[in-house]
């Protein structure tokens, strides 16, 4: 099983990712940095989490409006990412 598929499986997602999200995520893990510029609701949260998991990143910086920080933290915890600093 690939690192990508293992990370995806470990997330226990409440939705099925689109083919575009999966293709973009798989391509993104081949780079050392990426920018996700999807529209609202396009899957930036999901993909940035998946990519960071595949990179085994010690630290990942995500810029978002302050009002979304509590939701972001809840999302990370819901997909088994418990070492979260806000």
CSV table of N, CA and C in Angstrom, one decimal, residues 41-79:
chain,number,residue,atom,x,y,z
A,41,UNK,N,-14.9,25.4,-0.2
A,41,UNK,CA,-15.5,24.1,-0.2
A,41,UNK,C,-14.9,23.1,-1.2
A,42,UNK,N,-13.7,23.5,-1.7
A,42,UNK,CA,-13.1,22.7,-2.7
A,42,UNK,C,-12.2,21.6,-2.2
A,43,UNK,N,-11.9,21.6,-0.9
A,43,UNK,CA,-11.1,20.5,-0.3
A,43,UNK,C,-9.8,20.9,0.2
A,44,UNK,N,-9.5,22.2,0.4
A,44,UNK,CA,-8.2,22.6,0.8
A,44,UNK,C,-7.8,22.0,2.2
A,45,UNK,N,-8.7,22.0,3.1
A,45,UNK,CA,-8.5,21.4,4.5
A,45,UNK,C,-8.1,20.0,4.4
A,46,UNK,N,-8.9,19.2,3.7
A,46,UNK,CA,-8.7,17.8,3.5
A,46,UNK,C,-7.3,17.5,2.8
A,47,UNK,N,-7.1,18.2,1.7
A,47,UNK,CA,-5.8,17.9,1.0
A,47,UNK,C,-4.6,18.4,1.7
A,48,UNK,N,-4.6,19.5,2.4
A,48,UNK,CA,-3.5,20.0,3.1
A,48,UNK,C,-3.1,19.0,4.3
A,49,UNK,N,-4.2,18.5,4.9
A,49,UNK,CA,-3.9,17.5,5.9
A,49,UNK,C,-3.3,16.2,5.4
A,50,UNK,N,-3.9,15.7,4.3
A,50,UNK,CA,-3.4,14.5,3.6
A,50,UNK,C,-2.0,14.7,3.2
A,51,UNK,N,-1.7,15.8,2.5
A,51,UNK,CA,-0.3,16.0,2.0
A,51,UNK,C,0.7,16.1,3.2
A,52,UNK,N,0.3,16.8,4.3
A,52,UNK,CA,1.2,16.9,5.4
A,52,UNK,C,1.5,15.5,6.0
A,53,UNK,N,0.4,14.7,6.1
A,53,UNK,CA,0.6,13.3,6.6
A,53,UNK,C,1.6,12.5,5.7
A,54,UNK,N,1.5,12.7,4.4
A,54,UNK,CA,2.3,11.9,3.5
A,54,UNK,C,3.8,12.4,3.6
A,55,UNK,N,4.0,13.7,3.8
A,55,UNK,CA,5.3,14.2,4.0
A,55,UNK,C,5.9,13.9,5.3
A,56,UNK,N,5.1,13.4,6.2
A,56,UNK,CA,5.6,13.2,7.6
A,56,UNK,C,6.2,14.5,8.2
A,57,UNK,N,5.4,15.6,7.9
A,57,UNK,CA,5.9,16.9,8.3
A,57,UNK,C,5.8,17.1,9.8
A,58,UNK,N,6.9,17.7,10.3
A,58,UNK,CA,6.9,18.0,11.7
A,58,UNK,C,6.0,19.2,12.0
A,59,UNK,N,6.1,20.1,11.1
A,59,UNK,CA,5.3,21.3,11.2
A,59,UNK,C,4.7,21.7,9.9
A,60,UNK,N,3.4,22.1,9.9
A,60,UNK,CA,2.7,22.5,8.6
A,60,UNK,C,2.1,23.8,9.0
A,61,UNK,N,2.3,24.8,8.1
A,61,UNK,CA,1.7,26.2,8.4
A,61,UNK,C,0.5,26.3,7.4
A,62,UNK,N,-0.6,26.6,8.0
A,62,UNK,CA,-1.8,26.9,7.2
A,62,UNK,C,-2.3,28.2,7.6
A,63,UNK,N,-2.5,29.1,6.6
A,63,UNK,CA,-3.1,30.4,6.8
A,63,UNK,C,-4.6,30.4,6.5
A,64,UNK,N,-5.3,30.9,7.5
A,64,UNK,CA,-6.8,30.9,7.3
A,64,UNK,C,-7.3,32.0,8.2
A,65,UNK,N,-8.5,32.4,7.9
A,65,UNK,CA,-9.1,33.5,8.8
A,65,UNK,C,-9.3,33.0,10.2
A,66,UNK,N,-9.1,33.9,11.2
A,66,UNK,CA,-9.2,33.5,12.6
A,66,UNK,C,-10.5,32.8,13.0
A,67,UNK,N,-11.6,33.2,12.4
A,67,UNK,CA,-12.9,32.6,12.7
A,67,UNK,C,-12.9,31.1,12.4
A,68,UNK,N,-12.1,30.6,11.5
A,68,UNK,CA,-12.1,29.2,11.1
A,68,UNK,C,-11.1,28.3,11.9
A,69,UNK,N,-10.3,28.9,12.8
A,69,UNK,CA,-9.3,28.2,13.5
A,69,UNK,C,-10.0,27.1,14.4
A,70,UNK,N,-11.1,27.4,15.1
A,70,UNK,CA,-11.7,26.3,15.9
A,70,UNK,C,-12.1,25.1,15.1
A,71,UNK,N,-12.7,25.4,13.9
A,71,UNK,CA,-13.1,24.3,13.0
A,71,UNK,C,-11.9,23.5,12.5
A,72,UNK,N,-10.9,24.2,12.2
A,72,UNK,CA,-9.7,23.6,11.7
A,72,UNK,C,-9.1,22.6,12.7
A,73,UNK,N,-9.0,23.1,14.0
A,73,UNK,CA,-8.5,22.2,15.0
A,73,UNK,C,-9.4,21.0,15.2
A,74,UNK,N,-10.7,21.2,15.2
A,74,UNK,CA,-11.7,20.1,15.3
A,74,UNK,C,-11.5,19.1,14.2
A,75,UNK,N,-11.3,19.6,13.0
A,75,UNK,CA,-11.1,18.7,11.8
A,75,UNK,C,-9.9,17.9,12.0
A,76,UNK,N,-8.7,18.5,12.4
A,76,UNK,CA,-7.5,17.7,12.6
A,76,UNK,C,-7.7,16.6,13.6
A,77,UNK,N,-8.3,16.9,14.7
A,77,UNK,CA,-8.5,15.9,15.7
A,77,UNK,C,-9.4,14.8,15.2
A,78,UNK,N,-10.4,15.2,14.4
A,78,UNK,CA,-11.3,14.2,13.9
A,78,UNK,C,-10.7,13.2,12.9
A,79,UNK,N,-9.6,13.6,12.3
A,79,UNK,CA,-8.9,12.7,11.4
A,79,UNK,C,-7.5,12.2,12.1
